[in-house]
Tab-separated table of C-alpha atoms in Angstrom:
chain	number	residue	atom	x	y	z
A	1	UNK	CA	103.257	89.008	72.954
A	2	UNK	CA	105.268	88.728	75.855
A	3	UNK	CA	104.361	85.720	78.235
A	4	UNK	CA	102.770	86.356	81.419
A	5	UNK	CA	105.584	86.726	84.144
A	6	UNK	CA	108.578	87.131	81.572
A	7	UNK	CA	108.678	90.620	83.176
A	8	UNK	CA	108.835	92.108	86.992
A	9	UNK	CA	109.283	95.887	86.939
A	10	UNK	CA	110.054	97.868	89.872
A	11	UNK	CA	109.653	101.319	90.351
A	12	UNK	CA	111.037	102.734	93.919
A	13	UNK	CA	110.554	106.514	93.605
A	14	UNK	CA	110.276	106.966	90.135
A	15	UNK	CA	113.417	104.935	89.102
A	16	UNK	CA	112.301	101.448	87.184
A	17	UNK	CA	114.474	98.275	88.390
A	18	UNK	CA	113.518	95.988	85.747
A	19	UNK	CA	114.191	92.409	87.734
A	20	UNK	CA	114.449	89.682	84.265
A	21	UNK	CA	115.795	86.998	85.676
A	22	UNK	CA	114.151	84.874	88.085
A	23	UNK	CA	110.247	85.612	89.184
A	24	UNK	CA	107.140	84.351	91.240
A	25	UNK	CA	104.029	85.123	92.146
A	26	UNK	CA	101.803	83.485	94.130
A	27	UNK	CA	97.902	84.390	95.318
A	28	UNK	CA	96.035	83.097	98.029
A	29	UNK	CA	92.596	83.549	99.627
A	30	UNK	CA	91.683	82.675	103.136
A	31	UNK	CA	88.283	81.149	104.243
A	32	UNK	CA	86.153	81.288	107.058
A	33	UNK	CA	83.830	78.638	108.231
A	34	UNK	CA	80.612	79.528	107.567
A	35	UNK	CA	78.636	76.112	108.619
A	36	UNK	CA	75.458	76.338	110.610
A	37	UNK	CA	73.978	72.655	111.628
A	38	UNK	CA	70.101	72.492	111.241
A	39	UNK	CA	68.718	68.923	111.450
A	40	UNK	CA	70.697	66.232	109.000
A	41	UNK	CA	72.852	68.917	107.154
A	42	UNK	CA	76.481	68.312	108.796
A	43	UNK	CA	78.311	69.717	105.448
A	44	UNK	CA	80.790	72.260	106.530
A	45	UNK	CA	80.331	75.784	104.481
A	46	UNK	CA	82.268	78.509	103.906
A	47	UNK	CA	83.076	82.332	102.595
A	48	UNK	CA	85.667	84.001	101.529
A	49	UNK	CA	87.635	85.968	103.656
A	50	UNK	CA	91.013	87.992	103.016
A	51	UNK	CA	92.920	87.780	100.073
A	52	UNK	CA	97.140	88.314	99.940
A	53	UNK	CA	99.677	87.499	98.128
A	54	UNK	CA	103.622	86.907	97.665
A	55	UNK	CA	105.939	87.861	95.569
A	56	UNK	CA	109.912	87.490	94.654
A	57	UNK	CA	112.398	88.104	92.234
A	58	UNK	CA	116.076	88.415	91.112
A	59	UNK	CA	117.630	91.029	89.959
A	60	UNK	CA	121.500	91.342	88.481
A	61	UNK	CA	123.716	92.662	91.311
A	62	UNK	CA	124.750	96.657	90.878
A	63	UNK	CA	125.687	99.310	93.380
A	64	UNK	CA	122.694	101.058	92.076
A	65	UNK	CA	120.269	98.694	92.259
A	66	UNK	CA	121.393	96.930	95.134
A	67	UNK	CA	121.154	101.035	96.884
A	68	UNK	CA	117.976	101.728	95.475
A	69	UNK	CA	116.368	97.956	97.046
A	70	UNK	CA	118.264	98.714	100.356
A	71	UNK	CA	117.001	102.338	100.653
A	72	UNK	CA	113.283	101.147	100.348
A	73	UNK	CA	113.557	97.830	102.486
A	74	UNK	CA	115.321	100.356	105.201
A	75	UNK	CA	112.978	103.179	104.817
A	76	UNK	CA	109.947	100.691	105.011
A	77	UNK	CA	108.627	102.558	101.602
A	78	UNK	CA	106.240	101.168	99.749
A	79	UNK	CA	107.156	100.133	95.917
A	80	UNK	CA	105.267	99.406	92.468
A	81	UNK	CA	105.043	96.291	90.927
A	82	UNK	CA	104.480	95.496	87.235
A	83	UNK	CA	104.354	91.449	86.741
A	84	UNK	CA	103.787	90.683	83.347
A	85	UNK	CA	104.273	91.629	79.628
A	86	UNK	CA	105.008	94.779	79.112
A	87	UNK	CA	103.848	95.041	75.369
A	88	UNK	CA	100.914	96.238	73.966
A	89	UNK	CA	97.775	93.860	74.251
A	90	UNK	CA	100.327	91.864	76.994
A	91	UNK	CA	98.554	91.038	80.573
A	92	UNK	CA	100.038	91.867	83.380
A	93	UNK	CA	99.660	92.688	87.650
A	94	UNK	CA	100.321	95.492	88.777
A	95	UNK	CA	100.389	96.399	93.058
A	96	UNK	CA	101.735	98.361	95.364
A	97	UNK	CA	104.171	96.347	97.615
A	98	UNK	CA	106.583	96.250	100.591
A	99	UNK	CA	109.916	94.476	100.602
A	100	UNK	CA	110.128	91.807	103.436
A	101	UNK	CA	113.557	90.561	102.759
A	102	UNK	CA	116.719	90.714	100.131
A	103	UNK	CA	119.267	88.067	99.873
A	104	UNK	CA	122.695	88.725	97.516
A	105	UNK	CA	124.345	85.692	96.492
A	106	UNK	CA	128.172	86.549	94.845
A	107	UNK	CA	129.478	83.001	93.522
A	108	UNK	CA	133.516	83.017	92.596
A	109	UNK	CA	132.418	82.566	89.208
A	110	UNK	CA	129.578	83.878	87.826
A	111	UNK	CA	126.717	86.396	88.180
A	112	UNK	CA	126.073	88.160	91.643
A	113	UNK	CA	122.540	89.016	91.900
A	114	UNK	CA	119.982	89.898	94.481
A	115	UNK	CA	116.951	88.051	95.129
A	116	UNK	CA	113.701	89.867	96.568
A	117	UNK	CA	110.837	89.124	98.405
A	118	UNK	CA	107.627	91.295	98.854
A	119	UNK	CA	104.313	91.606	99.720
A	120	UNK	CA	101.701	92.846	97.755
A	121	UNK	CA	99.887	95.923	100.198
A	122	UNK	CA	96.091	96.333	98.867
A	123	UNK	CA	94.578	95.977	96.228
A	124	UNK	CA	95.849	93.407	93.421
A	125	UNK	CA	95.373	94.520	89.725
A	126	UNK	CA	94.808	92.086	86.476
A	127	UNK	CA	95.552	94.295	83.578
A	128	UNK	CA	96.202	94.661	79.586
A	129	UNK	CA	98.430	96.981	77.998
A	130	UNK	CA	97.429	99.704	76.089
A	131	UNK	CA	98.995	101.953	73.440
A	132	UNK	CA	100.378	105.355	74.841
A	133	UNK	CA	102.517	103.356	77.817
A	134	UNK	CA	99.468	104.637	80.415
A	135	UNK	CA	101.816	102.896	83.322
A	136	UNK	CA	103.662	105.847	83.525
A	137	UNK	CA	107.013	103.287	82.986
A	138	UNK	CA	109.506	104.147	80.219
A	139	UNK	CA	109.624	100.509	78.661
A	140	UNK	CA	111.930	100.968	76.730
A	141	UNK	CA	114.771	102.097	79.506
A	142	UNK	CA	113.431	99.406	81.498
A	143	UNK	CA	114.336	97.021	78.761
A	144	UNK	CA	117.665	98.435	78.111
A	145	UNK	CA	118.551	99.314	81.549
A	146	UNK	CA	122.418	98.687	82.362
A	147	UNK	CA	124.549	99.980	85.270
């Protein structure tokens, strides 16, 4: 099995930008105060409030990914977001997302990529998974996928 976060996925209108190089996710929860002081109790308390997250990635720099990222940061669409393994039994997250921001770096000598930011928009899945490829993503051109 694939471990978790070896894999982002993208899908922007259909089109699966797998992103295998460099990945993060991070969740967060705020709290609300929740304390009421009766007599000697003067322990603070608190509840759950909204949850949100962050996301980035890197991708390996071609005209049609770097297009397809522009086009959705520009249009203000929303994208998909498989983080995880992508083989059978694997766990993975899966959310719908925004892009807030895409940085290219071109060094003389080496790769040009683009890195990614996002933010996950609603509800944040834990999945597993299963046979048939139910995520609607053709893993196997994601895997392969070369411009």
């Amino acid at each position: 099995m694939a471990e978790l976060g070896k894999y982002v996925l993208v899908k922007i209108d259909g089109t699966v930008i797998p992103a295998q190089m460099d990945s993060q996710l991070s969740l967060t929860s705020g709290i609300i105060e929740t304390t009421e002081i009766s007599g000697s109790n003067r322990y603070k308390t608190y509840e759950y409030d909204e949850k949100e997250g962050d996301c980035s990635f890197s991708v390996q720099k071609s005209d049609t990914i770097e297009a397809y990222l522009f086009n959705a940061w520009n249009s203000s669409a929303k994208i998909e977001i498989w983080y995880g393994g992508i083989e059978v039994g694997d766990k993975y997250f899966y959310f719908s997302a925004l892009i807030t921001g895409i940085s290219k770096s071109d060094p003389n000598s080496g790769i040009s990529n683009i890195s990614v930011s996002i933010k996950p928009s609603g509800v944040i899945q834990y999945l597993t998974v299963l046979p048939n490829n139910p995520t609607g993503i053709n893993i196997e051109y994601a895997q392969d996928y070369n411009d």
